[in-house]
mmCIF file of N, CA and C in Angstrom:
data_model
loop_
_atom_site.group_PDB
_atom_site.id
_atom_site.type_symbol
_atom_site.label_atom_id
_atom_site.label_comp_id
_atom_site.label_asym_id
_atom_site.label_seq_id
_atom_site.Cartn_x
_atom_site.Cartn_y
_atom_site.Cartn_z
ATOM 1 N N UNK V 9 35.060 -38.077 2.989
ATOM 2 C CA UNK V 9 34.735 -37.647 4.344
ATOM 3 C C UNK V 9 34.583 -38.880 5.228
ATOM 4 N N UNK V 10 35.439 -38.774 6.256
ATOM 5 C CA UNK V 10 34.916 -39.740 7.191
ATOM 6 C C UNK V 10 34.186 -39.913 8.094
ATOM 7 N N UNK V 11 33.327 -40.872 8.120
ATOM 8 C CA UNK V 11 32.163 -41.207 9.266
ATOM 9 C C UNK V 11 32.130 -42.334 10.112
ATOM 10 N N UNK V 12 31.411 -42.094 11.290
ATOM 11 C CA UNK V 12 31.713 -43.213 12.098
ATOM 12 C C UNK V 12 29.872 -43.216 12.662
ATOM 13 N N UNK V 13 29.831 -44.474 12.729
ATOM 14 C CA UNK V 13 28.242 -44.763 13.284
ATOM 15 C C UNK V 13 28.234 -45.862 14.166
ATOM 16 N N UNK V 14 28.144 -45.618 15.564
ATOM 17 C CA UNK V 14 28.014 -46.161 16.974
ATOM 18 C C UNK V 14 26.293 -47.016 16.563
ATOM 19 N N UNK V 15 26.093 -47.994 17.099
ATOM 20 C CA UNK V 15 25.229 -48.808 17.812
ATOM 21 C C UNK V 15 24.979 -49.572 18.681
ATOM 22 N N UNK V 16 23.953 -50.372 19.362
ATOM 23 C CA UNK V 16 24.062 -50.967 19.951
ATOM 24 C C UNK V 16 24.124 -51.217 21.937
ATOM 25 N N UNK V 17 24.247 -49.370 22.000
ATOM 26 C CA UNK V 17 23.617 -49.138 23.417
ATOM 27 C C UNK V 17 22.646 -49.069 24.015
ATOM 28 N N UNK V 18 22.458 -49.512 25.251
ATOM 29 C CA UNK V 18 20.961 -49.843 26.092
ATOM 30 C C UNK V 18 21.616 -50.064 27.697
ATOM 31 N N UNK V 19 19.927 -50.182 27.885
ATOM 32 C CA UNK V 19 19.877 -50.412 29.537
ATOM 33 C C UNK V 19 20.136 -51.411 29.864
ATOM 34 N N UNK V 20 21.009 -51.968 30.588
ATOM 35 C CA UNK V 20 21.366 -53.118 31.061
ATOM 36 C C UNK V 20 21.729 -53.335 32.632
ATOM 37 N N UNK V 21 20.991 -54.692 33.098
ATOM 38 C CA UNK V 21 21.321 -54.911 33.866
ATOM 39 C C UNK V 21 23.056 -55.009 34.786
ATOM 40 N N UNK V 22 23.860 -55.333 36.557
ATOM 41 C CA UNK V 22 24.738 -55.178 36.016
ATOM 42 C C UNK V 22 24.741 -56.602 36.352
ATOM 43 N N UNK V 23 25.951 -56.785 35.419
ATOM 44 C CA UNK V 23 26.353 -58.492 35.647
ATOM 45 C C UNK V 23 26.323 -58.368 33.548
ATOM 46 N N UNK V 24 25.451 -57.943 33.021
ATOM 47 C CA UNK V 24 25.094 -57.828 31.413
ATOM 48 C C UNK V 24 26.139 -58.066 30.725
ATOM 49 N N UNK V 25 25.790 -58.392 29.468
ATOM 50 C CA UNK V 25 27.019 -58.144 28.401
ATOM 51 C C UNK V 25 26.431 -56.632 27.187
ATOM 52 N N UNK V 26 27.172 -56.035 26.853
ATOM 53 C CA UNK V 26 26.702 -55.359 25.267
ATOM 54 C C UNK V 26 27.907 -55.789 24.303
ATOM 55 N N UNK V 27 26.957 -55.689 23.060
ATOM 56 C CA UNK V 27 28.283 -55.226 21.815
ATOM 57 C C UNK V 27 27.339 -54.139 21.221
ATOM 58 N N UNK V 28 28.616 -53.449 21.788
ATOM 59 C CA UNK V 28 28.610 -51.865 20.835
ATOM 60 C C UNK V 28 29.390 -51.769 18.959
ATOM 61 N N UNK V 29 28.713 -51.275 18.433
ATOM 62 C CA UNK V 29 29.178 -51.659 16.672
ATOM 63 C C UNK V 29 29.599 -50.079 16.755
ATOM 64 N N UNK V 30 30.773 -50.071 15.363
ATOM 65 C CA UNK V 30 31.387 -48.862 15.127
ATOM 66 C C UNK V 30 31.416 -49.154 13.806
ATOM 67 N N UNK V 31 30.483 -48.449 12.415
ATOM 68 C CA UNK V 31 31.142 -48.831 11.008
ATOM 69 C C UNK V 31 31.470 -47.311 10.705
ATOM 70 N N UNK V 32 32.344 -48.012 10.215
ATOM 71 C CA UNK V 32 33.165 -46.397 9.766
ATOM 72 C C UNK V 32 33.135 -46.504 8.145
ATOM 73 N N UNK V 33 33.403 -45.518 7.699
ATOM 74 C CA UNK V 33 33.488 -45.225 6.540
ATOM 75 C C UNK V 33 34.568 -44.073 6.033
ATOM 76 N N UNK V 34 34.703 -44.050 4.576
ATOM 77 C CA UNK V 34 35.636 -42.803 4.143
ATOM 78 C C UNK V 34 37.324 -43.053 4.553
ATOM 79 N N UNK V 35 37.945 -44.037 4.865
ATOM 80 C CA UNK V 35 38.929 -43.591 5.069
ATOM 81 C C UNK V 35 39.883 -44.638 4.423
ATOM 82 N N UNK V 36 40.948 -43.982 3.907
ATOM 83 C CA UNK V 36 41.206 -43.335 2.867
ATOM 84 C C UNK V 36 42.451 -44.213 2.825
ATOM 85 N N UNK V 37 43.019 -44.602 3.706
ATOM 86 C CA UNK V 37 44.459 -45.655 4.317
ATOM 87 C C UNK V 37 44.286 -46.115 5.178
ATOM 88 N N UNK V 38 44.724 -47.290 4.682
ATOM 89 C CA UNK V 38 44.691 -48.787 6.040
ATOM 90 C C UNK V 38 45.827 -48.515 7.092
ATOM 91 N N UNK V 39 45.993 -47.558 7.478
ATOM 92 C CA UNK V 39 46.906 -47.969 8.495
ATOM 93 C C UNK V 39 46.205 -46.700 9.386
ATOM 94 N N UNK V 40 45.419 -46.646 10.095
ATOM 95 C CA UNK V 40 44.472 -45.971 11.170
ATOM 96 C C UNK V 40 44.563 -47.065 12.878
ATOM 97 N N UNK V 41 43.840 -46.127 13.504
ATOM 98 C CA UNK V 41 43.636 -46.351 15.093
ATOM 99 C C UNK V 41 42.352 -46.508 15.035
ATOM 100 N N UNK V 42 41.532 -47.052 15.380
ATOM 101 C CA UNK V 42 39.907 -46.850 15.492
ATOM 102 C C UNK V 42 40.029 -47.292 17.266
ATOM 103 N N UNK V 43 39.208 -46.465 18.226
ATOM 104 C CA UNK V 43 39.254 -46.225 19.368
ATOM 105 C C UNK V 43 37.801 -46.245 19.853
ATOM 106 N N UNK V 44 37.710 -46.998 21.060
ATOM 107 C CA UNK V 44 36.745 -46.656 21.856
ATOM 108 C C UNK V 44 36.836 -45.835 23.244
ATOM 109 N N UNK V 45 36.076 -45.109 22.795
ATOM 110 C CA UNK V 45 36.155 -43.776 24.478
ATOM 111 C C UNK V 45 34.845 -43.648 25.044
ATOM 112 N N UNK V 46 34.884 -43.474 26.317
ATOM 113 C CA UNK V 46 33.370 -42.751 26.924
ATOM 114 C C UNK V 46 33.485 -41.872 27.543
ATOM 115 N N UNK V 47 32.021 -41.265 27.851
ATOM 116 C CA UNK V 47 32.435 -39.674 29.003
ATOM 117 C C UNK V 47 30.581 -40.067 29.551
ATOM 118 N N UNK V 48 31.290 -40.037 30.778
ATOM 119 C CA UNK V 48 30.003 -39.726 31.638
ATOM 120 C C UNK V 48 29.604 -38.146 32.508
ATOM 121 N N UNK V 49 28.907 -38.306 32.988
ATOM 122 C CA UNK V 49 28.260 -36.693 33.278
ATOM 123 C C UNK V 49 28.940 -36.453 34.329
ATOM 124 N N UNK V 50 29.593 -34.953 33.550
ATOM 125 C CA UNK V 50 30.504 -34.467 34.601
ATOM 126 C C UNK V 50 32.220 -35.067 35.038
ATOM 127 N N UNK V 51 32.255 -35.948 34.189
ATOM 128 C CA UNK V 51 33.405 -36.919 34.207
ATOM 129 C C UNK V 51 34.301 -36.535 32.442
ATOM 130 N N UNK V 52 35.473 -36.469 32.592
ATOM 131 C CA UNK V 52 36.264 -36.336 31.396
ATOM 132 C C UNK V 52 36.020 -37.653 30.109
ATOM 133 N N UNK V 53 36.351 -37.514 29.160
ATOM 134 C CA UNK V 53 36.032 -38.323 28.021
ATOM 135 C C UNK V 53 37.668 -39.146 28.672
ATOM 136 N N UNK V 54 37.160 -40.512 28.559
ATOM 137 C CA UNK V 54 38.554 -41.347 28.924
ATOM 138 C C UNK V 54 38.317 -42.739 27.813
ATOM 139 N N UNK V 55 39.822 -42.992 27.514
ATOM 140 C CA UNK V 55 39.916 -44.281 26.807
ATOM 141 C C UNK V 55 39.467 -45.723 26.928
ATOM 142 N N UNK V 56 38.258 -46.578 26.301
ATOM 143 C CA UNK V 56 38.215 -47.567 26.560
ATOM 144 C C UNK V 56 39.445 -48.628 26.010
ATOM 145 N N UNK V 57 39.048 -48.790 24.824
ATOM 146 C CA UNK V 57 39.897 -49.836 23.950
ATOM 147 C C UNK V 57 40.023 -49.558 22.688
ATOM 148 N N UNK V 58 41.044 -49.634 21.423
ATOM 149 C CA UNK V 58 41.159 -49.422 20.474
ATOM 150 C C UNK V 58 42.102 -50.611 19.665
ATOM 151 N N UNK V 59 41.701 -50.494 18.380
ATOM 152 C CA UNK V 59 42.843 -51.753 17.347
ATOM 153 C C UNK V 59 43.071 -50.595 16.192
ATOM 154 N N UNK V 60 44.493 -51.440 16.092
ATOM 155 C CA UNK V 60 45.252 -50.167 15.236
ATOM 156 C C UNK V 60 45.069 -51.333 13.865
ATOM 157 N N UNK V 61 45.259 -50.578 12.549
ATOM 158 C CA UNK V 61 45.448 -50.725 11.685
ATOM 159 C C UNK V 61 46.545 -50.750 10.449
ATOM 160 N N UNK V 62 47.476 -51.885 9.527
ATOM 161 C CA UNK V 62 46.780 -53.178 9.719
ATOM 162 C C UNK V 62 47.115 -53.826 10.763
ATOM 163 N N UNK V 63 48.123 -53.746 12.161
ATOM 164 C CA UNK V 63 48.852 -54.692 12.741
ATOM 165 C C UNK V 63 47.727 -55.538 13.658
ATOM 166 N N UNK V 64 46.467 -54.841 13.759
ATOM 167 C CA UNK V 64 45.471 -55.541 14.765
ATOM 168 C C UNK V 64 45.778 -55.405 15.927
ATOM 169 N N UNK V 65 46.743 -54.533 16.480
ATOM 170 C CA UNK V 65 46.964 -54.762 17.621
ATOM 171 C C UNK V 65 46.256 -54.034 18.567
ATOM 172 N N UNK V 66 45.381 -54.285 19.491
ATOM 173 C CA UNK V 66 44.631 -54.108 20.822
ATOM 174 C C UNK V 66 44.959 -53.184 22.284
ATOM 175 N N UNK V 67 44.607 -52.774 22.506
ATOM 176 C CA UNK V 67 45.269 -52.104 23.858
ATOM 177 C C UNK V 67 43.598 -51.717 24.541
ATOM 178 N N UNK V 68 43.592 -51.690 25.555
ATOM 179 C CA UNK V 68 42.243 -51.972 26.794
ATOM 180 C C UNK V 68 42.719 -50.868 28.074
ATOM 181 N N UNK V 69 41.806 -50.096 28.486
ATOM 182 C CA UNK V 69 42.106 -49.138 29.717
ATOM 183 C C UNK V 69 42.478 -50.372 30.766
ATOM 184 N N UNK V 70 42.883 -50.028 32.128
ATOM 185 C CA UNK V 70 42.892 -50.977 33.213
ATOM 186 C C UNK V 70 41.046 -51.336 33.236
ATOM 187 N N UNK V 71 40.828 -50.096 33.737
ATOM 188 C CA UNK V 71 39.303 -50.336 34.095
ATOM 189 C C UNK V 71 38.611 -51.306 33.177
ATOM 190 N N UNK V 72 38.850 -51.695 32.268
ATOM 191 C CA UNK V 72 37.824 -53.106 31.312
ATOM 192 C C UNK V 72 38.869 -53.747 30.723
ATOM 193 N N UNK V 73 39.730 -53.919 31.500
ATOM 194 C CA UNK V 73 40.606 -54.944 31.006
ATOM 195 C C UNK V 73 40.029 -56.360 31.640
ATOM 196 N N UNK V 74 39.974 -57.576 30.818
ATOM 197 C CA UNK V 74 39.474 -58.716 31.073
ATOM 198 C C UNK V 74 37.941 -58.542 30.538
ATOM 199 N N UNK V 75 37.390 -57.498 30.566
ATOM 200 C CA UNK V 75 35.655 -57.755 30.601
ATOM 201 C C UNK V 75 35.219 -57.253 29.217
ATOM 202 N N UNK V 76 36.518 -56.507 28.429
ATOM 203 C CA UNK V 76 35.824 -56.133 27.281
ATOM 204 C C UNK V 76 37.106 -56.364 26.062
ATOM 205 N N UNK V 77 36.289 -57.052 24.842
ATOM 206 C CA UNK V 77 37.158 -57.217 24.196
ATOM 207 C C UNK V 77 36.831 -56.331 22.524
ATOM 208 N N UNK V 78 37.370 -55.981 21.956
ATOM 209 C CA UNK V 78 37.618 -54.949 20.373
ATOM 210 C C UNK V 78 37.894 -56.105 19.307
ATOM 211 N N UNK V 79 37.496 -55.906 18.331
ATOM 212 C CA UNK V 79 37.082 -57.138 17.341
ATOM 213 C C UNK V 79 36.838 -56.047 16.082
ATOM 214 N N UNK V 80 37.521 -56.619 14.711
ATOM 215 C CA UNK V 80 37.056 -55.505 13.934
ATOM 216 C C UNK V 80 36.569 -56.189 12.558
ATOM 217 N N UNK V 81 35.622 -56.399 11.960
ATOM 218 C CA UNK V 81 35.157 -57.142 9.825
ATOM 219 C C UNK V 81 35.780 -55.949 9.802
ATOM 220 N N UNK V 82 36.500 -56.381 8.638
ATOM 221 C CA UNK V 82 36.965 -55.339 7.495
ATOM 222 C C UNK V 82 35.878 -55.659 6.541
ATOM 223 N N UNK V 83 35.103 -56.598 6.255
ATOM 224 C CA UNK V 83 34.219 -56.529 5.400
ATOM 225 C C UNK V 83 32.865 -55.974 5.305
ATOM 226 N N UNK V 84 32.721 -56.089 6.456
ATOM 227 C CA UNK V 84 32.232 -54.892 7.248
ATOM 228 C C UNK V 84 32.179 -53.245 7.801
ATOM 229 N N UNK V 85 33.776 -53.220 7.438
ATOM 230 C CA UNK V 85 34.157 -51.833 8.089
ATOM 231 C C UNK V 85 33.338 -51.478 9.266
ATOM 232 N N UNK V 86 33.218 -52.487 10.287
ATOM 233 C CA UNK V 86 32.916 -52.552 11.402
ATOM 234 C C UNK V 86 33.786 -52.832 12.296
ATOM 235 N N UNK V 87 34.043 -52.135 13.590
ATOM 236 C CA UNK V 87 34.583 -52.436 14.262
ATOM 237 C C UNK V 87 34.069 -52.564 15.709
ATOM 238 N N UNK V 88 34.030 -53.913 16.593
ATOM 239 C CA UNK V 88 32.719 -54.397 17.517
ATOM 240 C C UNK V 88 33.429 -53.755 18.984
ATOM 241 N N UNK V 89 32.732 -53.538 20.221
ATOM 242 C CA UNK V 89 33.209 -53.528 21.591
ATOM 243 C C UNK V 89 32.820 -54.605 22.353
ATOM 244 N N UNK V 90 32.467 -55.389 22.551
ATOM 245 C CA UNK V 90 32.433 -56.233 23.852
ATOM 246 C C UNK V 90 32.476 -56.084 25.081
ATOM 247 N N UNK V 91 31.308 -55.341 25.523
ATOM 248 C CA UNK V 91 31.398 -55.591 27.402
ATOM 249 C C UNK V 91 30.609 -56.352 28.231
ATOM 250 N N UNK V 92 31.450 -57.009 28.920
ATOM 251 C CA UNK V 92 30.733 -58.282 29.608
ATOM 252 C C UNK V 92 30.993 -57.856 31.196
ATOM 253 N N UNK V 93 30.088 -58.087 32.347
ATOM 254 C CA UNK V 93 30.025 -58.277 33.262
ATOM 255 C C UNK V 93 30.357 -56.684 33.547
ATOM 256 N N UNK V 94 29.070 -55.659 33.240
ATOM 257 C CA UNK V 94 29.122 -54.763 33.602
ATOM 258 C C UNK V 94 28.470 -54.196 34.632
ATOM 259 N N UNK V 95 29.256 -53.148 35.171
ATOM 260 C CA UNK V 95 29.190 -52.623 36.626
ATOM 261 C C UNK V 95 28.460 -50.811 36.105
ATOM 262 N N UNK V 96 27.704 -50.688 37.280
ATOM 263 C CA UNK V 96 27.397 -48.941 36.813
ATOM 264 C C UNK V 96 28.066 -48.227 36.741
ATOM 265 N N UNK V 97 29.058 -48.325 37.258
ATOM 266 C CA UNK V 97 30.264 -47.195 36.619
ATOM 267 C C UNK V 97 30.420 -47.426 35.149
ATOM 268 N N UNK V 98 30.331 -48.263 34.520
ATOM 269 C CA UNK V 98 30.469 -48.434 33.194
ATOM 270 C C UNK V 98 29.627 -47.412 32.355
ATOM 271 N N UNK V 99 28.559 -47.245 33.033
ATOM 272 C CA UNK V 99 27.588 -46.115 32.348
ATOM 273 C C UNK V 99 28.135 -44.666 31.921
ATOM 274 N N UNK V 100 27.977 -44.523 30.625
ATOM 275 C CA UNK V 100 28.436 -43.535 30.160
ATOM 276 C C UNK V 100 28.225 -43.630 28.564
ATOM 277 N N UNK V 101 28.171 -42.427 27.871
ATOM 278 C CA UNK V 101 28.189 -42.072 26.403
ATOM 279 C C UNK V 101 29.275 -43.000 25.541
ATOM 280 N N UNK V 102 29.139 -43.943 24.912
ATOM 281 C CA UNK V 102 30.351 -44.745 24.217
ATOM 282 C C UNK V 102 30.716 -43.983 22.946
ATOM 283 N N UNK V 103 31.931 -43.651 22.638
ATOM 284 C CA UNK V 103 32.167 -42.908 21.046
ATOM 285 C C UNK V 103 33.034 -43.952 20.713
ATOM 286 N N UNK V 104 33.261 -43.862 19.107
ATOM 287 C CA UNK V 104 34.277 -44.329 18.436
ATOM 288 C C UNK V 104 34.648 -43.285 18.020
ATOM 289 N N UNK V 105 35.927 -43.124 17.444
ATOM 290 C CA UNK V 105 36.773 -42.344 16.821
ATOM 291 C C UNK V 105 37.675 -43.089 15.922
ATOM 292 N N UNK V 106 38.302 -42.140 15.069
ATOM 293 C CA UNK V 106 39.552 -42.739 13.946
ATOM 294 C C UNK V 106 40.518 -41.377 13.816
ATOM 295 N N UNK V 107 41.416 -42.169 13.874
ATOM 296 C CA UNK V 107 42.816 -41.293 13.705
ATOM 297 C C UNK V 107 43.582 -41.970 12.411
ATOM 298 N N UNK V 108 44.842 -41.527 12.123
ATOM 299 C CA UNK V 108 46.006 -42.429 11.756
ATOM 300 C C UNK V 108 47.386 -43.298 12.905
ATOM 301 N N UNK V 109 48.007 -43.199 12.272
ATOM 302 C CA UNK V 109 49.047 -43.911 13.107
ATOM 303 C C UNK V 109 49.500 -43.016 14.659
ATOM 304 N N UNK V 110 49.385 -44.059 15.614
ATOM 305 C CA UNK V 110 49.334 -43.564 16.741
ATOM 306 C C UNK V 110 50.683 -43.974 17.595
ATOM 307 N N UNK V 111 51.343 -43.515 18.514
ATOM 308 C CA UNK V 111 52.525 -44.571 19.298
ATOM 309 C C UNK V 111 51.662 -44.986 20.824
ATOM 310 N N UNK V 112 51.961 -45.879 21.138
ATOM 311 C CA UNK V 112 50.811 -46.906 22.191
ATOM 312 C C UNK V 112 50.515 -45.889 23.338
ATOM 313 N N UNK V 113 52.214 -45.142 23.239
ATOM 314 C CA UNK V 113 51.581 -44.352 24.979
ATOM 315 C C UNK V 113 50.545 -43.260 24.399
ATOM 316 N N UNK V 114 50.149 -42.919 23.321
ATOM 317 C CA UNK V 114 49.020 -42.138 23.143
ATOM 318 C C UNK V 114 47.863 -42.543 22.486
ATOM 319 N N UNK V 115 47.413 -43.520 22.457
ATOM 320 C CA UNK V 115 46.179 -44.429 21.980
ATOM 321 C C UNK V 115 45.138 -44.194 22.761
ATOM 322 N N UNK V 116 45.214 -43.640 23.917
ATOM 323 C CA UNK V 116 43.838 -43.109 24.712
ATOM 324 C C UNK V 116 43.680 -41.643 24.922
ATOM 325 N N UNK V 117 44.657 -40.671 24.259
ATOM 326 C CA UNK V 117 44.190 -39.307 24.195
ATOM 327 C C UNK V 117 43.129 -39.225 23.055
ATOM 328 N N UNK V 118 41.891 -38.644 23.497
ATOM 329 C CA UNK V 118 41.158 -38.094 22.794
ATOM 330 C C UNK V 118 41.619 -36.951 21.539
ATOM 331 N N UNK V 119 42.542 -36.121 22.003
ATOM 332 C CA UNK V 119 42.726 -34.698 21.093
ATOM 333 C C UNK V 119 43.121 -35.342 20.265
ATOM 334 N N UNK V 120 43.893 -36.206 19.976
ATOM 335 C CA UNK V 120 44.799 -36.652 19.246
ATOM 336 C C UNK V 120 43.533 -37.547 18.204
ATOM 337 N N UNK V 121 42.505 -37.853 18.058
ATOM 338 C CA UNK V 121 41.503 -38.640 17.116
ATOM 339 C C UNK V 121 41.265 -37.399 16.215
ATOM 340 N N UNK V 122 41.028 -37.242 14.808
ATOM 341 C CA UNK V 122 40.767 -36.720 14.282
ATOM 342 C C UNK V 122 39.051 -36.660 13.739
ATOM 343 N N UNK V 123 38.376 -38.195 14.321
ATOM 344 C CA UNK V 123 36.959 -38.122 13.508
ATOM 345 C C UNK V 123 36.488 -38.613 14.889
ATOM 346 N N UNK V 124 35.225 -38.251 14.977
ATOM 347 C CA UNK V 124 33.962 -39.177 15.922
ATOM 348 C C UNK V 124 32.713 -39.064 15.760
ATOM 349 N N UNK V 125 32.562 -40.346 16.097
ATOM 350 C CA UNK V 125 30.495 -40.911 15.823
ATOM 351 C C UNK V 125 29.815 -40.029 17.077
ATOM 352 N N UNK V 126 28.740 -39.890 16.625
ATOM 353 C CA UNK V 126 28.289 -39.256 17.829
ATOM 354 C C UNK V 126 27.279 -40.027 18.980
ATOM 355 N N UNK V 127 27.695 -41.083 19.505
ATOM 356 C CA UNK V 127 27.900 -41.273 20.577
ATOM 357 C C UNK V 127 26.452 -43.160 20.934
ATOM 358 N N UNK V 128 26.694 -43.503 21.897
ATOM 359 C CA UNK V 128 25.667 -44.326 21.695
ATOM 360 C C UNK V 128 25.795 -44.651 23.466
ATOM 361 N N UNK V 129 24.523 -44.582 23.807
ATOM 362 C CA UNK V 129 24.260 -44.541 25.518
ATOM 363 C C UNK V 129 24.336 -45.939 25.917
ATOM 364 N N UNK V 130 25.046 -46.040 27.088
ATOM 365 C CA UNK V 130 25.298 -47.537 27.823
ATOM 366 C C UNK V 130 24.206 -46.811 29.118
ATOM 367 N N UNK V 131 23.452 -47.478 29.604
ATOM 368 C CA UNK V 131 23.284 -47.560 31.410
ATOM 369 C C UNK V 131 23.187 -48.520 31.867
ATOM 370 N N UNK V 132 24.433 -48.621 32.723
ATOM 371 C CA UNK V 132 24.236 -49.999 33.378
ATOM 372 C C UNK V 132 23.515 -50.121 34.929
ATOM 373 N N UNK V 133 22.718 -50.973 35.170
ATOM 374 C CA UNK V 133 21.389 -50.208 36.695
ATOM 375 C C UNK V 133 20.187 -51.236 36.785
ATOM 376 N N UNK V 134 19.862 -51.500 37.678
ATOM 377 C CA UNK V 134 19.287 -52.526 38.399
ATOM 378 C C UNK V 134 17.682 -52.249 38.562
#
C-alpha cells in the first residue's frame, strides 16, 4: 500500500522560505511521478512542482518558478519542496501525490495521481 506523509507547514512571514517533506512509502517501481499540488479555499487543487522517476527530471508551475525548488533522498524516500520568497497567495493546503509514468503535458493534472498525503498547511501573512 502506498503512503505519502507531508511535513513541514507553518505560518510564515512573506518574504519566508519553507521546506515542505514528502516520504513516501510502498511503491513498488522506480519509475513514478511524485508531485506537489495545493488547493486553497474555494480555489481548484493546481500543480506546484513534481520529479519523475528515475530520470529526475523537474517541471515547476509558472507561478513558483524561480522561488521553489523539488529535491528528492532516495535514501530517504523523501522527497523535499523548497519555497523561498513567499507571497500570500502562496497560502494554501500543500499535498504530495504519486502516480506512475506520466507525459510532461500532464504532470500537473491531479486526476491523473493515483495516491495522496493528506495535506500540510502553508500561511503565508504578516
Amino acid at each position: 500500500q502506498v503512503q505519502l506523509v507531508e511535513s513541514g507547514g507553518a505560518l510564515v512571514q512573506p518574504g519566508g522560505s519553507l521546506r515542505l517533506s514528502c516520504t513516501v512509502s510502498g511503491l513498488t517501481s522506480d519509475h513514478y511521478v511524485i508531485g506537489w499540488f495545493r488547493q486553497a479555499p474555494g480555489k481548484e487543487r493546481e500543480g506546484v512542482s513534481c520529479v519523475s522517476s528515475p530520470s529526475g527530471n523537474t517541471y515547476y508551475a509558472d507561478s513558483v518558478k524561480g522561488r521553489a525548488t523539488i529535491s528528492r533522498d532516495s535514501a530517504k524516500n523523501t522527497v523535499y519542496l523548497q519555497l523561498n520568497s513567499l507571497k500570500p497567495e502562496d497560502t494554501a493546503n500543500y499535498y504530495c501525490a504519486a502516480t506512475g509514468v506520466l507525459p510532461r503535458a500532464s504532470v500537473f493534472v491531479p486526476r491523473l495521481y493515483n495516491y495522496w498525503g493528506q495535506g500540510t498547511q502553508v500561511t503565508v501573512s504578516s
